[in-house]
XYZ file of C-alpha atoms in Angstrom:
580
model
C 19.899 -1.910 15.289
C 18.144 -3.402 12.538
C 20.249 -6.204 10.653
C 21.105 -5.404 6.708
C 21.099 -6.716 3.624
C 22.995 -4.089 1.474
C 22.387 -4.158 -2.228
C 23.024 -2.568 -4.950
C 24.086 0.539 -2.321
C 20.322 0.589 -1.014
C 18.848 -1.311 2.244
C 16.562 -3.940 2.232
C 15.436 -4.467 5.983
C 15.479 -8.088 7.475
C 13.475 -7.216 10.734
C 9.777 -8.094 10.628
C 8.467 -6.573 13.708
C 10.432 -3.488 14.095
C 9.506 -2.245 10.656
C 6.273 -1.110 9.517
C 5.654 -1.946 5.684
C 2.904 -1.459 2.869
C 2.047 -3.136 -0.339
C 1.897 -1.503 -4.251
C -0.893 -0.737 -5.330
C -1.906 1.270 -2.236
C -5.085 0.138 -0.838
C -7.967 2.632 -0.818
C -11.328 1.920 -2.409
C -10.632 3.593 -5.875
C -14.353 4.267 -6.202
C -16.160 1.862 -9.124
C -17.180 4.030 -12.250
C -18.555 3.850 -15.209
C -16.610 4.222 -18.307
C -18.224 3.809 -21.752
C -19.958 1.321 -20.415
C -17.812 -0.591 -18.557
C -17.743 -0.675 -14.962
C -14.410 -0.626 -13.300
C -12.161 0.493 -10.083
C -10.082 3.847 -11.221
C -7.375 6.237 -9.131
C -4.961 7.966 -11.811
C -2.736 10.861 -12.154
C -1.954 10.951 -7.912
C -0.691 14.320 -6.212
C 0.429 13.830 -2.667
C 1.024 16.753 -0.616
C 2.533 17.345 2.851
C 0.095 20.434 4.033
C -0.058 20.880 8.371
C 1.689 17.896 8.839
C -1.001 15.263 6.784
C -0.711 13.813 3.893
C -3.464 14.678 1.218
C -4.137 12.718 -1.822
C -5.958 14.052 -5.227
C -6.402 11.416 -8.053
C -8.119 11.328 -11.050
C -11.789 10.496 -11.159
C -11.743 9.905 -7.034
C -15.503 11.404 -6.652
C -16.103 13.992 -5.483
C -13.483 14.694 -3.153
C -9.652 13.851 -2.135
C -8.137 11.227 1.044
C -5.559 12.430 3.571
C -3.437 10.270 5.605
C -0.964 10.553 8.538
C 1.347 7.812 7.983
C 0.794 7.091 4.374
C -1.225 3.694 4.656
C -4.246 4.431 6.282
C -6.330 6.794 3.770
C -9.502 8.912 4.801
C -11.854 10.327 1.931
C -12.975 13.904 2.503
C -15.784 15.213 -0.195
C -15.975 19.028 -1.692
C -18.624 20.428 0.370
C -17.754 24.129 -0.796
C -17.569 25.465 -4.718
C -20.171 24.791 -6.984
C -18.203 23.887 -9.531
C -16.592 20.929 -7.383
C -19.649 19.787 -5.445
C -20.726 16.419 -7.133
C -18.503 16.195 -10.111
C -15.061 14.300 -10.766
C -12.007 15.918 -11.710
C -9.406 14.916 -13.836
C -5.247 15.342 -13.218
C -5.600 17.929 -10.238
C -2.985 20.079 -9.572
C -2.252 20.722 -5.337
C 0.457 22.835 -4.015
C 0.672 25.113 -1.024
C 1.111 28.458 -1.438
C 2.451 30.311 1.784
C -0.389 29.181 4.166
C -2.872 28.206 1.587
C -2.947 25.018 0.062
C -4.098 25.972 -3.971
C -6.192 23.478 -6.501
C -7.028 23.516 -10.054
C -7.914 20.795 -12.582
C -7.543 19.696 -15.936
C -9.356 21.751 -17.737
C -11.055 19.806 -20.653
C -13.511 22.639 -22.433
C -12.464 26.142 -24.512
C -14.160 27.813 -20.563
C -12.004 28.866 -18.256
C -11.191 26.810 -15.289
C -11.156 27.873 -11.319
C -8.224 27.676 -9.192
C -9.381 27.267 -5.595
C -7.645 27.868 -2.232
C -7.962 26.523 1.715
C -6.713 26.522 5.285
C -8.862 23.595 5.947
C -9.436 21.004 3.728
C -10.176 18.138 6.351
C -13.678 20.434 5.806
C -13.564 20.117 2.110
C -14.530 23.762 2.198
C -12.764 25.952 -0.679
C -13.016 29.209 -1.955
C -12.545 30.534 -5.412
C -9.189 32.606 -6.082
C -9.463 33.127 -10.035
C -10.270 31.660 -13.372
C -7.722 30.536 -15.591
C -7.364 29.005 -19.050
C -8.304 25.912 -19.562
C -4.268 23.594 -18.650
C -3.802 20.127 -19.888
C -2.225 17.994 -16.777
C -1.984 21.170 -14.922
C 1.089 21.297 -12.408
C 1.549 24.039 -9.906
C 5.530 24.835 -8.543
C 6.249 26.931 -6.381
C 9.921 28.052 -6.725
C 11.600 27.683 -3.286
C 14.556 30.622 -3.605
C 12.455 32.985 -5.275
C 8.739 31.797 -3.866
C 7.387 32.534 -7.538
C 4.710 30.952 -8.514
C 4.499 28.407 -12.048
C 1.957 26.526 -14.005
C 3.595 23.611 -16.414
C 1.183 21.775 -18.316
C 0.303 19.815 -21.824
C -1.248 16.772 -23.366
C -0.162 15.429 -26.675
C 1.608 18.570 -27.114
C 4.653 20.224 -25.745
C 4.602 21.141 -22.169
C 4.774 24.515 -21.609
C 5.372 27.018 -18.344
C 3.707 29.940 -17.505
C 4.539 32.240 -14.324
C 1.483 32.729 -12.123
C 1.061 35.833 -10.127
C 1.243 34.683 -6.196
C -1.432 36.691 -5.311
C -4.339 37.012 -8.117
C -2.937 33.564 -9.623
C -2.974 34.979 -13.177
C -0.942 34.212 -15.991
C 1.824 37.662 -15.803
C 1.763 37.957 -19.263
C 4.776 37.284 -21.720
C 6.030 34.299 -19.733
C 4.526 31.504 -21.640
C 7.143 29.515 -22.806
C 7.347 26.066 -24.650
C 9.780 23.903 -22.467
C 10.375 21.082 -24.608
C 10.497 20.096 -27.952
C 7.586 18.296 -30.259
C 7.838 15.423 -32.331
C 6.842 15.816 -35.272
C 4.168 13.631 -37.194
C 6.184 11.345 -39.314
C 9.304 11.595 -38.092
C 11.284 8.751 -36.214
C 10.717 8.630 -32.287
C 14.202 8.799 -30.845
C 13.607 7.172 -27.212
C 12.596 3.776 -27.321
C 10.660 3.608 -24.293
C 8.260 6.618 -25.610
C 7.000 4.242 -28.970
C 3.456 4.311 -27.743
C 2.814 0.175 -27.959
C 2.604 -2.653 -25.410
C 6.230 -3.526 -25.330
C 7.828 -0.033 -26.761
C 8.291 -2.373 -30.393
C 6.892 -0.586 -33.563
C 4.851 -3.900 -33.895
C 3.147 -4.425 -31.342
C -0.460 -3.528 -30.568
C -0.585 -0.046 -29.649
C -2.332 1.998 -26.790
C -5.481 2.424 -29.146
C -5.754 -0.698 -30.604
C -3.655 -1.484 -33.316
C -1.939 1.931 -34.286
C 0.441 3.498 -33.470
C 1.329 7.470 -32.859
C 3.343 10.017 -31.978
C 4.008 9.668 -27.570
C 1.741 11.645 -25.195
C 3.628 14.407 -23.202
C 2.034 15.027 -20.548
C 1.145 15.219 -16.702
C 4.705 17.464 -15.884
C 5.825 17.552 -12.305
C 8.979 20.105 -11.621
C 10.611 19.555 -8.571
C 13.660 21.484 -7.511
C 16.973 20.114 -6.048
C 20.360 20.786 -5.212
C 20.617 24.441 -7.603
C 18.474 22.450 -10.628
C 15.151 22.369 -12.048
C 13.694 18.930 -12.751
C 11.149 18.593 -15.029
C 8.980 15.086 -15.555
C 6.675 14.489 -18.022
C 5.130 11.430 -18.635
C 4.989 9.163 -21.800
C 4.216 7.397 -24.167
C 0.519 6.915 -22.760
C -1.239 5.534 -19.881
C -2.945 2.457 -21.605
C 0.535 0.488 -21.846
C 2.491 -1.230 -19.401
C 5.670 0.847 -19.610
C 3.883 4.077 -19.139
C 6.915 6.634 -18.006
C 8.128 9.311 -16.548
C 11.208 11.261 -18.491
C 13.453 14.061 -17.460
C 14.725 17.177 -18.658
C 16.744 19.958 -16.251
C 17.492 23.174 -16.559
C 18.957 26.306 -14.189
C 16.106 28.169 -14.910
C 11.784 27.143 -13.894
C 10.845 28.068 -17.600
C 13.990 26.814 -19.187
C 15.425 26.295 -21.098
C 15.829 22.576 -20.587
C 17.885 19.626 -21.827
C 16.634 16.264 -22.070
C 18.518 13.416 -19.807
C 19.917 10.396 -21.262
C 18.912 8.574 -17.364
C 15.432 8.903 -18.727
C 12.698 7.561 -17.888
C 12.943 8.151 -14.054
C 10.031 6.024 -13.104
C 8.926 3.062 -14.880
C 7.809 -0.452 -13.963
C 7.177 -2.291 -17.272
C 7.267 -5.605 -15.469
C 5.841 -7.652 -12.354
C 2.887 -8.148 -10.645
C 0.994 -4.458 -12.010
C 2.898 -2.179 -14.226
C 3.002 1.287 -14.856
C 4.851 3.980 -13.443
C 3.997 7.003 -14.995
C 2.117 10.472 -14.531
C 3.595 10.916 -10.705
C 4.353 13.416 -8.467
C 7.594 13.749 -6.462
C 7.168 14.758 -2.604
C 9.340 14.741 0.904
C 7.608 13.037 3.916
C 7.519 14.419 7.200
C 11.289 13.132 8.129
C 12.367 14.417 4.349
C 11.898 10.897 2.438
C 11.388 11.341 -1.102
C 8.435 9.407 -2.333
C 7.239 9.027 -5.604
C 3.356 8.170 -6.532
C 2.898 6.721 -9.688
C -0.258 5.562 -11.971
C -0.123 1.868 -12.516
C -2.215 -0.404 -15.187
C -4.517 -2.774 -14.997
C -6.925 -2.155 -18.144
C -8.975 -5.421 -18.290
C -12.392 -4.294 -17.865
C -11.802 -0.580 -19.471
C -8.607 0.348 -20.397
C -8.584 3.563 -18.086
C -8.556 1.282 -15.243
C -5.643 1.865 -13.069
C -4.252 1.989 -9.540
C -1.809 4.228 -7.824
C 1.800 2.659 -6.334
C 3.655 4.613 -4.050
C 7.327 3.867 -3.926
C 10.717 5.023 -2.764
C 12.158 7.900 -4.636
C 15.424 10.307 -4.544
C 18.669 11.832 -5.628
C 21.683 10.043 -5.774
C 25.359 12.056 -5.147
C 25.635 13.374 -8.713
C 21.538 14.812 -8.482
C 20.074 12.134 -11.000
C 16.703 11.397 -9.458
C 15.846 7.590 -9.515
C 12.647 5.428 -8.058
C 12.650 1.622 -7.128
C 10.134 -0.157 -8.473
C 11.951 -3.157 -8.849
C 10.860 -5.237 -6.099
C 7.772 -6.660 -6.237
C 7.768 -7.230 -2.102
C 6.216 -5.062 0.347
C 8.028 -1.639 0.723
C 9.206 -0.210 4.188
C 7.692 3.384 5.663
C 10.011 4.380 7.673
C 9.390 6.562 10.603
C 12.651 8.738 10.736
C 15.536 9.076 8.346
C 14.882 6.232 5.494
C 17.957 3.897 5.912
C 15.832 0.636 3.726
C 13.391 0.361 1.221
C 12.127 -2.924 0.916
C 11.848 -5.618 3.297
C 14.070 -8.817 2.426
C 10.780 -10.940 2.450
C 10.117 -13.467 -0.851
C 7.205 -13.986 -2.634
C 5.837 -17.556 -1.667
C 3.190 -17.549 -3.731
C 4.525 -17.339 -6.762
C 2.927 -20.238 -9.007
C 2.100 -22.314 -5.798
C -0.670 -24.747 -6.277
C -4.505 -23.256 -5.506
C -7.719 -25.312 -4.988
C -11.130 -23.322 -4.850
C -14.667 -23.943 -4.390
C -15.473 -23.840 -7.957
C -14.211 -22.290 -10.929
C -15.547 -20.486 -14.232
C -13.956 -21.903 -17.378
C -12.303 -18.715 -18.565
C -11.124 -17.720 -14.917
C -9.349 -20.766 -13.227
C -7.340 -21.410 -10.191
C -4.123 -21.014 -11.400
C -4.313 -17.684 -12.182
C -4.989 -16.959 -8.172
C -1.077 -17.169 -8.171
C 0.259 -15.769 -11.551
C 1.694 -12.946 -10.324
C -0.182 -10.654 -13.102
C -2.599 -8.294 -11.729
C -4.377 -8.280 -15.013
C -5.712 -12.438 -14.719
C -7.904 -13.346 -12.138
C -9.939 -16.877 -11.447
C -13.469 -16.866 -10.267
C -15.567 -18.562 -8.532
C -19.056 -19.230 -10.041
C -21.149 -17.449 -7.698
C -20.846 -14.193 -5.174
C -22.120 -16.491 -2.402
C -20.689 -16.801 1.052
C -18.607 -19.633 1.121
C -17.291 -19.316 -1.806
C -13.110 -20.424 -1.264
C -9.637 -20.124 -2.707
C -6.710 -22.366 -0.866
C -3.333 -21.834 -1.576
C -0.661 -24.888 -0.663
C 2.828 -23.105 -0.278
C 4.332 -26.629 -0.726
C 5.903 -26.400 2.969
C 6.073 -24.557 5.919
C 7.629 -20.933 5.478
C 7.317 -17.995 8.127
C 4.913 -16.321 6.492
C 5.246 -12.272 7.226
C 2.403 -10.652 5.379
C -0.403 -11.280 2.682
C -2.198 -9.347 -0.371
C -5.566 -10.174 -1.791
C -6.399 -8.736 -4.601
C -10.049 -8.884 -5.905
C -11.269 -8.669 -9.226
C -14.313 -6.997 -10.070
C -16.166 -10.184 -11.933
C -19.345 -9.516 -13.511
C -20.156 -6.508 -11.079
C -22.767 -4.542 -11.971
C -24.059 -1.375 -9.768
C -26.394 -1.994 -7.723
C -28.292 -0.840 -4.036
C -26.296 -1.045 -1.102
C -22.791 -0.363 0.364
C -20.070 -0.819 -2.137
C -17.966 -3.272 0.497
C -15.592 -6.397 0.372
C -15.653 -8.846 2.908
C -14.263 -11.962 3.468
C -11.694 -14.281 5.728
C -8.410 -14.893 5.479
C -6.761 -17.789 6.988
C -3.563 -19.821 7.543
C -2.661 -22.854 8.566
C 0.514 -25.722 9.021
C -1.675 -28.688 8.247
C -4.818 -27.744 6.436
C -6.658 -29.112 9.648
C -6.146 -26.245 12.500
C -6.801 -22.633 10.936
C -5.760 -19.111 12.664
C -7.411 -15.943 11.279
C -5.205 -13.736 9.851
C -7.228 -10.988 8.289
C -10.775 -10.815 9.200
C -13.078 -8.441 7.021
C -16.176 -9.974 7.670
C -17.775 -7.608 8.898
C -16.361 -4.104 6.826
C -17.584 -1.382 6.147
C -15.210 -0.076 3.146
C -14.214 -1.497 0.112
C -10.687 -3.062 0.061
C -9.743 -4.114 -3.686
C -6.079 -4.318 -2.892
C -5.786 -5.318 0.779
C -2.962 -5.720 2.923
C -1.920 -7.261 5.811
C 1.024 -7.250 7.996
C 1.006 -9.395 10.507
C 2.141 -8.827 14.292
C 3.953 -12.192 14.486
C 6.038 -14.440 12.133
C 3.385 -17.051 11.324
C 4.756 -20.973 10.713
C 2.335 -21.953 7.365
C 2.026 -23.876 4.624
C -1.401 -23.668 3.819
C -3.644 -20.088 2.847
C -7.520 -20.096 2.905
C -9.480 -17.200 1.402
C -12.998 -17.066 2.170
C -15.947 -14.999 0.982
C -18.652 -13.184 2.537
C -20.204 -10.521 0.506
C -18.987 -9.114 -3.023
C -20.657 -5.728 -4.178
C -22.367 -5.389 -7.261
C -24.228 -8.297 -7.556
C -20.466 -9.632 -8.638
C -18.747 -13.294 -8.404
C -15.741 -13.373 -5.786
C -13.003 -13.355 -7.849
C -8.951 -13.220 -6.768
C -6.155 -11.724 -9.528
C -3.714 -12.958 -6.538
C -3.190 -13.980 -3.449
C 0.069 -13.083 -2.438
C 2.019 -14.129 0.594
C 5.410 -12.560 1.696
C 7.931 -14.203 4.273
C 10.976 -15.670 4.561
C 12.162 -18.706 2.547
C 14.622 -21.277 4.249
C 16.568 -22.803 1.195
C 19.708 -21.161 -0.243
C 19.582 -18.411 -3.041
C 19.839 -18.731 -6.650
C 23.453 -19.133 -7.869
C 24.644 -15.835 -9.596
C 24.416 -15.352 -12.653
C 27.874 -15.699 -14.075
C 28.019 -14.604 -18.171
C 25.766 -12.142 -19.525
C 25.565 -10.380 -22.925
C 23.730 -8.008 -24.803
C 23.557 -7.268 -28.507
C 22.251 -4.029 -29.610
C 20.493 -3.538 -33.220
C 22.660 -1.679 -35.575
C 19.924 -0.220 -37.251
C 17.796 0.615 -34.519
C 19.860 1.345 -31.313
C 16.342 1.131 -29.033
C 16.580 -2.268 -29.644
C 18.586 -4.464 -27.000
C 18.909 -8.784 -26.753
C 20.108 -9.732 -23.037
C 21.501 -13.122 -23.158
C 22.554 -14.992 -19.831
C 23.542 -18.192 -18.285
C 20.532 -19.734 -16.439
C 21.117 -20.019 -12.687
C 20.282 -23.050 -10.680
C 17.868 -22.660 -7.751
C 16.409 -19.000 -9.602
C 12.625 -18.555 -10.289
C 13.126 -15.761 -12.482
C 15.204 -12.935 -13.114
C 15.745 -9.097 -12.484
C 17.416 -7.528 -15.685
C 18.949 -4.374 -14.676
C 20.725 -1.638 -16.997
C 21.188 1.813 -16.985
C 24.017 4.110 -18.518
C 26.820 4.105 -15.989
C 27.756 0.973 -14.496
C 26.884 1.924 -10.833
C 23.197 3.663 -11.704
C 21.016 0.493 -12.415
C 18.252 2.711 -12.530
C 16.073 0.826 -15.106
C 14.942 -3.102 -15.139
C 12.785 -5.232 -16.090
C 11.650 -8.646 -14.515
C 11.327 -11.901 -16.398
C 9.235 -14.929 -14.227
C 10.453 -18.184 -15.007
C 14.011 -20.118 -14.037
C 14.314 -21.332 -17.390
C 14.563 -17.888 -19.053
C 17.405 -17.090 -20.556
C 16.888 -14.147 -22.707
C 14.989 -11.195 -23.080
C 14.774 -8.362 -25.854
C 14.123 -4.618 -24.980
C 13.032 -2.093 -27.468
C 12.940 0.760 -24.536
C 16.495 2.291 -24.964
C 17.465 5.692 -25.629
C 19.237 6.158 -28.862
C 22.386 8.043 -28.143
C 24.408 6.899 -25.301
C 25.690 2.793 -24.551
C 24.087 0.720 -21.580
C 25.265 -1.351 -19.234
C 23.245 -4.575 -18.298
C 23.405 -7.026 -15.659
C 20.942 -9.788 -14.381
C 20.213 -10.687 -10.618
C 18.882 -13.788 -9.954
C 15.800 -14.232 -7.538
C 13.442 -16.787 -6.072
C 11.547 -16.530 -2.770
C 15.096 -16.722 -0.430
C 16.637 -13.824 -1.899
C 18.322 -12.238 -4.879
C 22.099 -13.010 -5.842
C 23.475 -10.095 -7.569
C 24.804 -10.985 -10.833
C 28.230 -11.574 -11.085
C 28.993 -10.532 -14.492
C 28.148 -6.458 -16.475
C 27.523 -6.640 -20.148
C 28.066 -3.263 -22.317
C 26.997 -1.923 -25.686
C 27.786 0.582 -28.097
């Protein structure tokens, strides 16, 4: 029996061995791409599906084909070979479901021309046949309605979503059903949830997702899921070039409505941490009946459209309101049975620790290697083997697992294999190394890679080394992150906290708290019940004291309450504030 931390009602699993564990974003290739000009690493817009016991991925822009997976981790690409409309082109927002025995696809469809909807028994063949055309759906999403078996389409993009019924057997629209399932705003008139005012940090003065201005949210990229006698319908806002890109709710008894918004929106968001984002996602059961959630996360340096895709731990709690942690920034568990933890109780020991490197470009320095923020990265000044990044943890931890995540500096296409490869090594003294990750010699590109390793490892000391970069590019490290257990005492609790909400703009929230000795930063934690701390943001730095939301919905009070971390642990904070 594994040993437990319970918190917050939710495990976080202590064994190392005995659990196997994998690190947001996930790490698959992405694909590099151009995008007006800019060359960059994209996977957006993810639908997982369970279909003959595998797991098969579809993401935005993945060319020309999908990945499918047995345990979630380990991701194989299959290319269209079948369809001439698929063969050699990308796609944009697919939608997957399986219908009976056939597992159904269609795309965004981006012209006035209709667009195909394709079926297969066999897509480890990337063989599909045509069923129908259809119009052209923004963020397409097919349902199929488990106590009827009916068939739906919900879709829209900067507009309302709407839902159509599909016949199950042609897969045409069965006319008359077309039915608006939400309201629109209206051009001009105020934005009533906080967290859809479409800027960098949900304020009204901010810079916004293009450029400087601001607009009404994006709607779009709708998932419905049913549970427990409802209808749950997501839609994501307020766009996918800012950090707190969403996902809200609304519910309804019916699949085409009508619906009523929930006040426990957004279910999925990660404004905060290492990469942000948690928006445009789809909802699915594993093989054991674990809800998952994928989710599109930001990085936007090099072209704003460039993103990743986080998988994290999803469900329904005992009243049916649908939640996701993204809170932790630590690798998450995949559990092979009935989920019983989500996160391993590992810290992040790399968290500002010192780095020294081979050399260093003035824009991109060393420090950065350990910023936690996905979107910084140093650089060395050449691609050349040999090329180095140490990391001194300041003294030996147990050291459980490592991320290395590469930037794409100065890469420019070129012939030959799109491939990272370097060394990873760790060591107690800085004088004897062990290898800890060798991709020397592979044959796949691994911008996000993970490692867990087999054995609790006694290091101080974390060498990265380099032996070919693609595209002509520099080797170049957003982080290097190491995960393991700390042997000092957790942060004191946090003992007063309040929050005062604007009277004239009730999105607007100030958190004030009482610093806590010992913490490296803080988890701020609020929802609107005092046992659903469904929403959070993180703040990095001990010294922090106070932090300002604009993200609220307008109508119903909040609860907040701040945990206190640093790489030993979290301490649950002792005090709840409430507002209005």
């Amino acid at each position: 029996m594994l040993a437990m931390l319970m918190w917050c009602g939710v495990g976080i699993a202590t064994a190392h061995a005995e659990v196997k564990t994998f690190c947001n974003p996930i790490n698959i290739d992405y694909g590099v791409r151009e995008i007006k000009g800019a060359w960059a690493r994209h996977g957006a817009d993810p639908v997982i599906v369970l279909y003959k016991d595998q797991y098969w991925l579809f993401s935005t822009w993945d060319v020309p084909g999908y990945r499918v997976s047995d345990d979630l981790i380990h991701w194989k690409y299959v290319p269209f070979v079948a369809g001439p409309e698929l063969v050699g082109k990308t796609y944009t927002a697919a939608a997957v479901a399986q219908v009976g025995d056939w597992l159904y696809y269609t795309e965004f469809g981006k012209t006035t021309h209709l667009v195909a909807i394709w079926r297969t028994q066999e897509p480890e063949t990337g063989k599909w046949e045509k069923v129908t055309d259809v119009p052209p759906y923004a963020d397409p999403c097919l349902f199929v309605d488990p106590p009827s078996g009916r068939a739906y389409m919900t879709s829209g993009l900067e507009k309302p979503i709407h839902g159509v019924e599909l016949d199950r057997e042609t897969m045409k629209e069965v006319a008359g059903t077309d039915t608006q399932l939400m309201p629109a705003y209206v051009l001009g008139t105020p934005i009533v949830n906080g967290w859809e005012v479409c800027t960098w940090d949900n304020s009204e003065t901010s810079p916004g997702m293009r450029s400087t201005k601001t607009f009404n949210p994006c709607r779009e990229g709708s998932w419905m899921t049913y549970y427990g006698g409802k209808y749950y319908l997501q839609y994501a806002s307020p766009g996918t070039t800012v950090p707190g890109y969403s996902d809200g709710l609304l519910i309804s008894d019916k699949p085409l409505g009508p619906f009523v918004y929930s006040d426990y929106s957004p279910i999925s968001r990660k404004d905060s941490g290492f990469i942000t984002s948690a928006g445009h996602s789809c909802l699915f059961q594993d093989r054991y009946g674990n809800w998952w959630r994928a989710v599109t996360m930001l990085i936007g340096v090099h072209e704003r459209m460039e993103r990743r895709i986080g998988l994290f731990p999803a469900g329904f709690d005992a009243d049916g309101i649908p939640y996701t942690r993204t809170e932790m920034d630590v690798p998450v568990v995949l559990p092979e049975g009935k989920r019983d933890k989500d996160y391993v109780n590992w810290g992040i020991l790399s968290d500002g620790k010192e780095v020294t490197v081979s050399s260093e470009l003035e824009d991109h320095p060393a420090k950065l290697a350990s910023d936690e923020n996905v979107r910084t990265w140093w650089s060395a000044k050449t691609g050349n083997a040999g090329e180095w990044l140490q990391m001194d943890l300041g003294k030996e931890y147990d050291v459980r697992a490592l991320q290395v995540n590469l930037a794409e500096q100065d890469y420019h296409p070129t012939e030959g294999k799109d491939v990272h490869q370097f060394v990873v090594k760790a060591s107690a003294d800085g004088k004897a190394w062990e290898v800890v990750l060798d991709e020397s010699h592979s044959e796949v590109a691994t911008p996000d890679d993970y490692v867990q390793l087999a054995k609790t490892m006694r290091a101080r000391y974390v060498r990265v080394e380099n032996v070919f970069m693609p595209g002509g590019g520099k080797f170049a490290v957003s982080d290097l992150r190491v995960f393991g257990m700390g042997d000092g005492a957790k942060p004191q609790a946090v003992a007063q906290v309040n929050a005062e909400r604007d009277a004239k703009d009730r999105r607007k929230v100030v958190i004030h708290w009482s610093p806590s000795d010992g913490a490296t930063g803080y988890l701020v934690r609020y929802g609107i019940t005092p046992d659903k701390w469904y929403q959070h943001s993180r703040v990095r730095g001990g010294d922090v004291k106070e932090l300002t939301l604009y993200s609220l919905n307008s109508e119903p009070p909040y609860y907040f309450r701040v945990d206190a971390i640093n790489e030993n642990g979290v301490s649950e904070g002792a005090g709840v504030a409430k507002t209005p």
